[in-house]
mmCIF file of C-alpha atoms in Angstrom:
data_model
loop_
_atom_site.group_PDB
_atom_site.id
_atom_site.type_symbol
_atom_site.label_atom_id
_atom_site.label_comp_id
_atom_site.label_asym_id
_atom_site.label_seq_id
_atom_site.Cartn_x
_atom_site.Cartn_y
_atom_site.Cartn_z
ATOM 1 C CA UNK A 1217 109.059 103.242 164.213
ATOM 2 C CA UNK A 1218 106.057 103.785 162.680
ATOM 3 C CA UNK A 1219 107.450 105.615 159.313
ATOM 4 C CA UNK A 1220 110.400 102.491 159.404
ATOM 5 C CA UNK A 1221 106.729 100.466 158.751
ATOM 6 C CA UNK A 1222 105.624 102.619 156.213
ATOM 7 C CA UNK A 1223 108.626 102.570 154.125
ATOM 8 C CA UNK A 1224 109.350 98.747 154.138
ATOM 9 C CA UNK A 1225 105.482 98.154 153.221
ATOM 10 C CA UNK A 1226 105.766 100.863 150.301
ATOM 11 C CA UNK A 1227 109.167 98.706 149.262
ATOM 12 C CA UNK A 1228 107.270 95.369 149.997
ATOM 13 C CA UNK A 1229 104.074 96.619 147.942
ATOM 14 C CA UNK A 1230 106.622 98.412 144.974
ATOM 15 C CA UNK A 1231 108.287 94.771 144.448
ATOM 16 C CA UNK A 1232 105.200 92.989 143.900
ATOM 17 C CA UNK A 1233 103.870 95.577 141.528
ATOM 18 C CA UNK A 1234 107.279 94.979 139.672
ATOM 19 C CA UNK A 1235 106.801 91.352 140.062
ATOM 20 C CA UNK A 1236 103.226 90.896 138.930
ATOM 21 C CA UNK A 1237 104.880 93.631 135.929
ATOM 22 C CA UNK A 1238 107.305 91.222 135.293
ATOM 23 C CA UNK A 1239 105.095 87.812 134.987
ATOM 24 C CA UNK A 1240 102.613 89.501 133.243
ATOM 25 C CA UNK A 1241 105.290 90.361 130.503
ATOM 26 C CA UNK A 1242 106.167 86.613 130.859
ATOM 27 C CA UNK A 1243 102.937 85.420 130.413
ATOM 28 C CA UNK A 1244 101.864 87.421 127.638
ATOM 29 C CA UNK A 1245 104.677 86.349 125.539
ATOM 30 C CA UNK A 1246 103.837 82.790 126.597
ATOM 31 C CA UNK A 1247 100.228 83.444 125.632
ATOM 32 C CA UNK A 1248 100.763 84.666 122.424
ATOM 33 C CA UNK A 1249 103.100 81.541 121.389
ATOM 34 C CA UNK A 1250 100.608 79.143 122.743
ATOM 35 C CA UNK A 1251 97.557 81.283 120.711
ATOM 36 C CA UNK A 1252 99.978 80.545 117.522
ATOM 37 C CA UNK A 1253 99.851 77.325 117.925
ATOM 38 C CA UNK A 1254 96.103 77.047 118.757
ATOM 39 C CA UNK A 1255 95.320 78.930 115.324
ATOM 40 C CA UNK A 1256 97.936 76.606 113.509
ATOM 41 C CA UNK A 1257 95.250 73.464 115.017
ATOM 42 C CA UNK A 1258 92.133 75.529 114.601
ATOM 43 C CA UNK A 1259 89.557 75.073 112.168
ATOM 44 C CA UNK A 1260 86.790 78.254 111.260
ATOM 45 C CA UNK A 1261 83.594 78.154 110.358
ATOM 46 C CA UNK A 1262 82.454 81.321 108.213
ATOM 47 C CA UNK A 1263 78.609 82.337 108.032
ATOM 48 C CA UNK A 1264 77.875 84.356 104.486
ATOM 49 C CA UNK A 1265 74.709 85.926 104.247
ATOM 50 C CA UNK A 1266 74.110 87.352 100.500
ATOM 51 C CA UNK A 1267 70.928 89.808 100.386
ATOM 52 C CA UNK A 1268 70.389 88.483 96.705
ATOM 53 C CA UNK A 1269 71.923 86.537 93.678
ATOM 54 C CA UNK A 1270 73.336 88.830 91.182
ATOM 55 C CA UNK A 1271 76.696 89.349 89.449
ATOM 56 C CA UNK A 1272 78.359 91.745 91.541
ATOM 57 C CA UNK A 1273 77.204 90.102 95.315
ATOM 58 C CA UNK A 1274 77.866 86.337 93.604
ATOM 59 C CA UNK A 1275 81.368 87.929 93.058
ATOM 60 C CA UNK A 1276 82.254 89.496 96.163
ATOM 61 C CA UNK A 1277 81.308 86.040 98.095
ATOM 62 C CA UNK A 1278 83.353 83.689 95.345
ATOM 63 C CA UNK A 1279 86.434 85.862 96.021
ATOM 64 C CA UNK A 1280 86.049 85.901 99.487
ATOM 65 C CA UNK A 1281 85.708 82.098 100.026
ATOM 66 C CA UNK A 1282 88.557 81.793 97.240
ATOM 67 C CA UNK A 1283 91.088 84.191 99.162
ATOM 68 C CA UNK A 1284 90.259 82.042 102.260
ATOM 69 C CA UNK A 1285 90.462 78.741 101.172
ATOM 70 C CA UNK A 1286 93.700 79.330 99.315
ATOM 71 C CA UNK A 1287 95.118 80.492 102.958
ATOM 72 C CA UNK A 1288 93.593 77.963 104.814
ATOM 73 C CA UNK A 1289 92.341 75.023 102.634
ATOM 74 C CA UNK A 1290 90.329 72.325 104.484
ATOM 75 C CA UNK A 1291 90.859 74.783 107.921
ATOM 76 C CA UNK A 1292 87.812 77.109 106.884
ATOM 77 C CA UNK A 1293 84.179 76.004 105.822
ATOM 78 C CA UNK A 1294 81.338 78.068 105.212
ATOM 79 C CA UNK A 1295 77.733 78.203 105.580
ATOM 80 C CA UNK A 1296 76.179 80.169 102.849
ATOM 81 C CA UNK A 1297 72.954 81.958 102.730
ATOM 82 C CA UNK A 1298 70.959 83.974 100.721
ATOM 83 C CA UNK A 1299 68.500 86.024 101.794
ATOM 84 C CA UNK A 1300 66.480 86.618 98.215
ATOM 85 C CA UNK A 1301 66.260 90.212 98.641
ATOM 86 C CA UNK A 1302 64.612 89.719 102.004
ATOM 87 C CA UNK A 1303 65.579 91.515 105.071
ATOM 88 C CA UNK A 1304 63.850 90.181 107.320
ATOM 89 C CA UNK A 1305 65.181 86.361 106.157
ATOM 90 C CA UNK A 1306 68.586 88.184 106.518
ATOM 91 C CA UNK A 1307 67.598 88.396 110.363
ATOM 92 C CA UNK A 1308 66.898 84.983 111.134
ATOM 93 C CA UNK A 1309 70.011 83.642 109.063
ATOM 94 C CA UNK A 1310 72.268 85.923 111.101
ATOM 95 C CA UNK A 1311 70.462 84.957 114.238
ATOM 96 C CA UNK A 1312 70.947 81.241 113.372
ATOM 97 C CA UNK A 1313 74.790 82.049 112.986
ATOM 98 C CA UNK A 1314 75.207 83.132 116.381
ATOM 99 C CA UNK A 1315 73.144 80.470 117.397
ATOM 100 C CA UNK A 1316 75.447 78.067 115.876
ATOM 101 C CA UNK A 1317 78.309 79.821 117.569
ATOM 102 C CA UNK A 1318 80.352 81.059 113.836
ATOM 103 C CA UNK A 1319 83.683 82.413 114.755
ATOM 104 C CA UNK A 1320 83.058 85.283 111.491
ATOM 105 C CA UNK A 1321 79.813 86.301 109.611
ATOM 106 C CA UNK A 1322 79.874 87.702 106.298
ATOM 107 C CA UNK A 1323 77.512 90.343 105.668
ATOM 108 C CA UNK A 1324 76.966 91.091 101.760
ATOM 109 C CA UNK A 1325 75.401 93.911 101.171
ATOM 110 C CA UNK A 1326 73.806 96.634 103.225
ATOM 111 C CA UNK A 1327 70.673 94.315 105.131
ATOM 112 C CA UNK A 1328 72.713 91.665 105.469
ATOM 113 C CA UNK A 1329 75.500 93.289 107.192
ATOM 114 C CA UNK A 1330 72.679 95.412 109.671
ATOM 115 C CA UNK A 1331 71.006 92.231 110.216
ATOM 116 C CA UNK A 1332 74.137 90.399 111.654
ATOM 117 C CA UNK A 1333 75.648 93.911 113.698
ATOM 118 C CA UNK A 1334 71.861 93.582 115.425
ATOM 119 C CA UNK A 1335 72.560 89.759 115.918
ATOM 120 C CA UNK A 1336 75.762 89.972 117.677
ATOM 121 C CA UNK A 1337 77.759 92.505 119.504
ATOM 122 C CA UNK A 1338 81.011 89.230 120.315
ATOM 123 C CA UNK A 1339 81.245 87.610 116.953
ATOM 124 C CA UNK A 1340 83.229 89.435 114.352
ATOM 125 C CA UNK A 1341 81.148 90.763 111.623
ATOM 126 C CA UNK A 1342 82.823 91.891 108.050
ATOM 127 C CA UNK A 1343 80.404 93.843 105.353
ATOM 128 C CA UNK A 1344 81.294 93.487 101.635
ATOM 129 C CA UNK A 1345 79.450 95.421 98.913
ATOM 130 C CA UNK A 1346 78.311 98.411 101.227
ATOM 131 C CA UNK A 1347 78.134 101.201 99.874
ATOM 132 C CA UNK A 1348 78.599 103.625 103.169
ATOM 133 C CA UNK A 1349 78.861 102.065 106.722
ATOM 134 C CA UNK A 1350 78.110 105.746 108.443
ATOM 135 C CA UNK A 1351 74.586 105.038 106.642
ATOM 136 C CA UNK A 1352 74.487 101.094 107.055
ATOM 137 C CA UNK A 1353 75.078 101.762 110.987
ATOM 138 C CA UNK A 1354 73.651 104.720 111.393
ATOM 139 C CA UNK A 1355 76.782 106.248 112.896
ATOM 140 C CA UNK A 1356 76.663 109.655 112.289
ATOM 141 C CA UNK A 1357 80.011 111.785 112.270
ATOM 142 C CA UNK A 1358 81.339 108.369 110.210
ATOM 143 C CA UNK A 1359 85.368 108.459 110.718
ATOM 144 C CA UNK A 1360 85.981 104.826 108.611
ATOM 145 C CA UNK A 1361 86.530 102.641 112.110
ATOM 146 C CA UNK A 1362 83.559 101.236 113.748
ATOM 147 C CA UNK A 1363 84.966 100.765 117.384
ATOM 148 C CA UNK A 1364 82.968 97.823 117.740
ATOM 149 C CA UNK A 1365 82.681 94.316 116.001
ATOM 150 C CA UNK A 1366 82.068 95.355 112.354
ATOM 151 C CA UNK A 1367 84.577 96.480 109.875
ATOM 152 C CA UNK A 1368 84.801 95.498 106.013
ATOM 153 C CA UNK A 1369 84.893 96.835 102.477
ATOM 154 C CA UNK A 1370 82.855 99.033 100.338
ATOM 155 C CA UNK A 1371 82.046 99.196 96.878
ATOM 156 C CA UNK A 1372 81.849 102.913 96.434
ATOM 157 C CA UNK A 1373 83.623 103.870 93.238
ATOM 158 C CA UNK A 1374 84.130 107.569 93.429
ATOM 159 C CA UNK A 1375 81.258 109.646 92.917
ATOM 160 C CA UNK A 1376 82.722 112.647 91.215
ATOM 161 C CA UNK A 1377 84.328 110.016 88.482
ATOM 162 C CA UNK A 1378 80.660 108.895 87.631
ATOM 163 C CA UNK A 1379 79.829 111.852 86.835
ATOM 164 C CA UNK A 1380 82.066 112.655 84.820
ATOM 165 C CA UNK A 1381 80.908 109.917 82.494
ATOM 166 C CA UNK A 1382 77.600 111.575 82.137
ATOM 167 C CA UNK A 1383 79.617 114.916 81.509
ATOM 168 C CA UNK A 1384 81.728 113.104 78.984
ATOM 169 C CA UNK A 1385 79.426 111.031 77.361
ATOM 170 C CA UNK A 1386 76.421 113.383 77.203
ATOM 171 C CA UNK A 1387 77.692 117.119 77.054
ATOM 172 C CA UNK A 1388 74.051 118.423 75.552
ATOM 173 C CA UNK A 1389 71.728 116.467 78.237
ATOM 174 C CA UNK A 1390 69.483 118.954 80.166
ATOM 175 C CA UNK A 1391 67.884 115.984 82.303
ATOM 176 C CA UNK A 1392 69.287 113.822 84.271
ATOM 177 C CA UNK A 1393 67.259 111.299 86.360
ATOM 178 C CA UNK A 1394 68.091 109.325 89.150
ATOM 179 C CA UNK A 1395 66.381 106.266 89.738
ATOM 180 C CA UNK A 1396 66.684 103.802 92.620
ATOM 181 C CA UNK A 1397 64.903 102.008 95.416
ATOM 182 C CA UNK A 1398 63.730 103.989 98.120
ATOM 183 C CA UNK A 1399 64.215 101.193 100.403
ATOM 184 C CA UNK A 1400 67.937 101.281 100.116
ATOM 185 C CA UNK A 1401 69.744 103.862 102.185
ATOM 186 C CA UNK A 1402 72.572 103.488 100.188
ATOM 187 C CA UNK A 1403 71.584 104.098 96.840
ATOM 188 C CA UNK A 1404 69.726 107.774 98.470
ATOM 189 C CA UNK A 1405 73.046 108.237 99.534
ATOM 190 C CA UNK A 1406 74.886 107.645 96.286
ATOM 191 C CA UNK A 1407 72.319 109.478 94.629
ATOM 192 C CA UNK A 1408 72.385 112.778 97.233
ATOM 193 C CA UNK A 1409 75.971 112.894 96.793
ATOM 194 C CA UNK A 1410 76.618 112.503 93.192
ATOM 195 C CA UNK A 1411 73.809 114.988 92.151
ATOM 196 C CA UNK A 1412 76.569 117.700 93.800
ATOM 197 C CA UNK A 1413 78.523 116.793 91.533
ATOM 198 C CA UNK A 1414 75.698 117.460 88.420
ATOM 199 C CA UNK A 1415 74.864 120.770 89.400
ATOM 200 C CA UNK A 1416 74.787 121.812 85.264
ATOM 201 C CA UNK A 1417 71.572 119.748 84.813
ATOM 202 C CA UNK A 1418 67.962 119.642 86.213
ATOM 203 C CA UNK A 1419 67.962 116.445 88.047
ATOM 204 C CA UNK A 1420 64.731 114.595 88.613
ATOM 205 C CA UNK A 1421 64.757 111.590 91.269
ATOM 206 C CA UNK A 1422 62.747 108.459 90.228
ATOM 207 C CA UNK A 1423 62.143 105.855 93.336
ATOM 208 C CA UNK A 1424 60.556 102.747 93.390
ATOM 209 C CA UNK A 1425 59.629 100.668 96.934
ATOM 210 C CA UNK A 1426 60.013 96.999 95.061
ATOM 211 C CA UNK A 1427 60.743 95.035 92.233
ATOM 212 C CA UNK A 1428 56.816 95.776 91.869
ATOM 213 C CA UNK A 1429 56.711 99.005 90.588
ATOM 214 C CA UNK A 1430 59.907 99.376 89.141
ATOM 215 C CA UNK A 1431 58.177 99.175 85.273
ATOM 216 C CA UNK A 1432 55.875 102.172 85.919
ATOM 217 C CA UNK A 1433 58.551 103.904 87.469
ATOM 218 C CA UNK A 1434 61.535 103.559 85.344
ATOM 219 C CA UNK A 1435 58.639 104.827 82.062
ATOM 220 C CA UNK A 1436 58.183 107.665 84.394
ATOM 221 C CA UNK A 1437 62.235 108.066 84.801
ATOM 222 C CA UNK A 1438 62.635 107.547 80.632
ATOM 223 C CA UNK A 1439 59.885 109.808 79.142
ATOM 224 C CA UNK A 1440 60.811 112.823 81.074
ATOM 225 C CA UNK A 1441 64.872 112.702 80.819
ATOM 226 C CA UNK A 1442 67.839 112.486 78.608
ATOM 227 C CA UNK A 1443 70.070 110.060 80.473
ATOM 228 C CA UNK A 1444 69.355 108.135 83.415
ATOM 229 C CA UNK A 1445 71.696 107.478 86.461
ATOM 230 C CA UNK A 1446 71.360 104.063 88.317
ATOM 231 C CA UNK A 1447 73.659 103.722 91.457
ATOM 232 C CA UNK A 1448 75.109 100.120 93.290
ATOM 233 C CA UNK A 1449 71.193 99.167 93.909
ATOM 234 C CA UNK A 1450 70.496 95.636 94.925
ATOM 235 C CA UNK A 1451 66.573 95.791 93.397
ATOM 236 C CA UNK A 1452 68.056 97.603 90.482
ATOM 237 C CA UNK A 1453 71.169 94.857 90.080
ATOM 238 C CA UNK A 1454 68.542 92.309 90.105
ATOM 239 C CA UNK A 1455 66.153 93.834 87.689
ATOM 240 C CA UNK A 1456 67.956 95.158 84.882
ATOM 241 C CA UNK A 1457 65.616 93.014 82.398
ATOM 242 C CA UNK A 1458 63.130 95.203 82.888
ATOM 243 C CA UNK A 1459 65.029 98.335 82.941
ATOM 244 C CA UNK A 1460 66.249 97.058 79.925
ATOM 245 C CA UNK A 1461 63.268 96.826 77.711
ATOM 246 C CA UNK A 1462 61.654 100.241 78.525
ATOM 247 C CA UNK A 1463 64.848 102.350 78.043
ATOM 248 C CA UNK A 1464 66.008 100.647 74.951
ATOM 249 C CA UNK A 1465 62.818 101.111 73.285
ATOM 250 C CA UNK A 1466 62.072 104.707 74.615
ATOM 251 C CA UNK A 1467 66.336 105.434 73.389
ATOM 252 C CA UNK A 1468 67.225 106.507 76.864
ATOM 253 C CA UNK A 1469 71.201 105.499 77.680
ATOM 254 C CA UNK A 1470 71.751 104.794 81.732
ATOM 255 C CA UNK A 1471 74.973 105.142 83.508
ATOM 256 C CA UNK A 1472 75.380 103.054 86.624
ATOM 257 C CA UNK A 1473 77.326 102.242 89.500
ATOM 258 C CA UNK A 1474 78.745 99.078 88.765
ATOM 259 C CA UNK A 1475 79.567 96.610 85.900
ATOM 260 C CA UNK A 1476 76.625 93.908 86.621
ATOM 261 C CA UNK A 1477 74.200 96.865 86.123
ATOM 262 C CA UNK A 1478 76.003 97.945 83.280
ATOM 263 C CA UNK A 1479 75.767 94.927 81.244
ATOM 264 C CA UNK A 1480 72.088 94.455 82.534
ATOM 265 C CA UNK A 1481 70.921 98.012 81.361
ATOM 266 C CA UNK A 1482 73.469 100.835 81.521
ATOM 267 C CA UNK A 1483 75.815 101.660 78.744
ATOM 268 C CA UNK A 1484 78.828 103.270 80.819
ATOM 269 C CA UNK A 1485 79.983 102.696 84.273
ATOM 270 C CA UNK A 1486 83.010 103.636 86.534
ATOM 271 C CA UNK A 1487 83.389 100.099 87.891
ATOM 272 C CA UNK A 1488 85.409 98.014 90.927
ATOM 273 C CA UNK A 1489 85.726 94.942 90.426
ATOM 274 C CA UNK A 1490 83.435 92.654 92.902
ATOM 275 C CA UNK A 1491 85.525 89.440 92.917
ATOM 276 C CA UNK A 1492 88.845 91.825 94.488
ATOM 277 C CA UNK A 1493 86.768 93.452 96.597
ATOM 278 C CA UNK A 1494 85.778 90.289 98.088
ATOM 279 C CA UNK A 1495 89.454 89.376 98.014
ATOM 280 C CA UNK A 1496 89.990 91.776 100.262
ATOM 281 C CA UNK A 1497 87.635 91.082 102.556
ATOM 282 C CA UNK A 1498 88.683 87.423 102.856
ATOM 283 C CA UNK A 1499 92.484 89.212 103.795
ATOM 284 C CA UNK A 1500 90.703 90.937 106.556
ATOM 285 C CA UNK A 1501 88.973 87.785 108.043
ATOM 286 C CA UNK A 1502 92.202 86.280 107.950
ATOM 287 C CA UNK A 1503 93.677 88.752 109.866
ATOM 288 C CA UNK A 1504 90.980 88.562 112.119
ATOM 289 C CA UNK A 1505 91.298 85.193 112.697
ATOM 290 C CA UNK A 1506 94.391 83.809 112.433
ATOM 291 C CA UNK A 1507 96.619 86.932 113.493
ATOM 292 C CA UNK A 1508 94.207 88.293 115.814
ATOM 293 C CA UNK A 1509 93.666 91.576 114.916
ATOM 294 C CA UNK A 1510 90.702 94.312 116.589
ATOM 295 C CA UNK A 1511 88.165 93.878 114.254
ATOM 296 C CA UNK A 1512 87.089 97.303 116.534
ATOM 297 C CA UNK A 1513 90.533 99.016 115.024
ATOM 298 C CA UNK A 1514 90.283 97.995 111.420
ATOM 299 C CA UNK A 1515 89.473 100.551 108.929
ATOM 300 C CA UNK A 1516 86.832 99.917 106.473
ATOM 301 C CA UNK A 1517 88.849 98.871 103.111
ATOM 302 C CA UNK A 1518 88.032 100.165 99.337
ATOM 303 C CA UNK A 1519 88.614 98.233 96.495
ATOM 304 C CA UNK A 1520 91.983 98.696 95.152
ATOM 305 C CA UNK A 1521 91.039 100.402 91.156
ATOM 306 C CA UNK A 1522 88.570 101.556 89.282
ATOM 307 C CA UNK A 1523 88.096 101.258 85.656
ATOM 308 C CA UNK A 1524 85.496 103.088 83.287
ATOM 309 C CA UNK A 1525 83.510 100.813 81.143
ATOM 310 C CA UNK A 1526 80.422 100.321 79.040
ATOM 311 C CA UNK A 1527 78.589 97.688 76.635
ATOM 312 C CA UNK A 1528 79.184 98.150 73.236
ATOM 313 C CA UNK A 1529 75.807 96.392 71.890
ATOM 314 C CA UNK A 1530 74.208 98.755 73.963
ATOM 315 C CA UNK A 1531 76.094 101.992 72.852
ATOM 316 C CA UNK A 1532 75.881 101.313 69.456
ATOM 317 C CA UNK A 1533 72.483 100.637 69.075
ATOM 318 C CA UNK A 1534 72.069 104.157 70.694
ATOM 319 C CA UNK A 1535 74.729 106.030 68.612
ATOM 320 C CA UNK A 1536 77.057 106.652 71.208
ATOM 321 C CA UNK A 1537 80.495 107.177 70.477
ATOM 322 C CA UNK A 1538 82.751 105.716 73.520
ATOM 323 C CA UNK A 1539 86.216 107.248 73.655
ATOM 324 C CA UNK A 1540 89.189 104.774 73.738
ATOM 325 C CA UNK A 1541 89.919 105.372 77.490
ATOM 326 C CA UNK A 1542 86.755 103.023 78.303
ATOM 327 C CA UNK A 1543 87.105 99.341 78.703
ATOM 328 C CA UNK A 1544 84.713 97.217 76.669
ATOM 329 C CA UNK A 1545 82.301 94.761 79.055
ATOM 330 C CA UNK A 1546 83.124 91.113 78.113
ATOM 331 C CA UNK A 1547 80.292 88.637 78.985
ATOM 332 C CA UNK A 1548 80.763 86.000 81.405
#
């Protein structure tokens, strides 16, 4: 009698397993038509926060907002910041997003994107112009997937391809400096790796801490090398002017990371371009948002080409002879 119990509770508890099975299979299907609609009704509110105002960032954030508002027109608004090379003002705007409850934040840049990651562990958080998010995270063992809310894009153009300009454009340098601020873990990184790939020169690093000292330090950089490499710095980016004035008058040519640098100071660069790069981006909100994918899941994106190109004022005035392969920078 007592094993004719067991069985017909085992068969009872077996058919409401395959019941609740069933619903939930029901229900889920059900959910996910009544989440459609709910995105088709919902509007999204977008927090950017820019660590500075310079070409490349300006870019990134104009074709991120473009990409969105073509895809969801008066749907999306944004609240744009910028943080004027500030981390710590990077802090409270993120903290001010979350405070306002934004269903996405923009992070562009490497401070910007740490500053909102610290701010919120619920709200989705996308990165543009990051160089490496193992460093910008501190993640070590980096596979390209966070596991947590923060995903995006970075604007690493292959290392190995810049330098190859400096091997192609300057075959008899002996020097090569690299010169960068030491308070971005992302140009030491840039820096570390390309100078494996420069093994055939004496390589001399050149930091500065601020846009303070980047005169004495870049007259340091110029008088004691040939060519000068500047990676995707933000101080750098937003400096060039004075860059500019000491290596043009000591002769000293400068290949950099990206084009704003480029046309700022350098004359070569293997460049992304900054406005698809944020196009991208804006495609991975959107599939964040409206077709509800793991931010957790998403692999970090790269910008889809690369193109070699330098100033021709510049190379001219220092007698460099650019090989037909490079793409001439157009002003804006």
């Amino acid at each position: 009698m007592k094993r004719f119990i067991a069985i017909v509770l085992a068969v009872l508890m077996m058919t409401a397993v395959l019941a609740g099975c069933s619903g939930n299979t029901s229900t889920s299907g059900s959910d996910a038509t009544e989440a459609a609609a709910d995105t088709a009704d919902k509007t999204f509110n977008i927090g950017i926060c820019q660590l500075v105002q310079h070409v490349a960032l300006d870019a990134a954030t104009q074709g991120f907002k473009d990409y969105l508002t073509d895809k969801l027109g008066d749907k999306v608004t944004f609240n744009e910041q910028n943080a004027q090379g500030d981390s710590a003002t990077c802090t409270t705007i993120a903290n001010q997003f979350v405070a306002d409850g934004v269903d996405l934040i923009l992070g562009n840049a490497t401070p910007a994107l740490q500053a909102a990651f610290t701010a919120t562990s619920d709200i989705p958080v996308l990165g543009t112009s990051i160089t490496d998010y193992g460093t910008a995270l501190d993640i070590a063992n980096w596979t390209g997937v966070s596991g947590f809310n923060v995903s995006g894009t970075s604007d690493l153009a292959p290392l190995d391809g810049q330098a190859d300009i400096i091997k192609e454009l300057f075959p008899n340098a002996k020097t090569v400096g690299l010169l960068y601020c030491s308070a971005e873990p992302n140009s030491k990184y840039q820096c570390d790796t390309i100078s494996t790939y420069l093994a055939d020169y004496e390589l001399k690093t050149f930091t500065f801490s601020d846009s303070n000292d980047i005169a004495a330090v870049a007259i340091s950089a110029c008088d004691e090398c040939d060519v000068l490499y500047i990676p995707t710095d933000n101080t750098a980016a937003s400096n060039t002017g004075i860059i500019d004035n000491i290596a043009s008058e000591k002769k000293i040519p400068i290949v950099c990371g990206e084009e704003g640098i480029c046309s700022g100071c350098g004359v070569a660069t293997l460049s992304i371009s900054y406005y698809d790069l944020g196009q991208k981006t804006g495609e991975m909100a959107y599939d964040i948002l409206v077709n509800g994918k793991d931010i957790a899941s998403m692999e970090v994106e790269f910008a889809p080409a690369t193109t070699q190109k330098y100033d021709a004022a510049r190379a001219e005035a220092l007698g460099i002879t650019i090989p037909e392969t490079y793409e001439a920078i157009t002003a804006e």
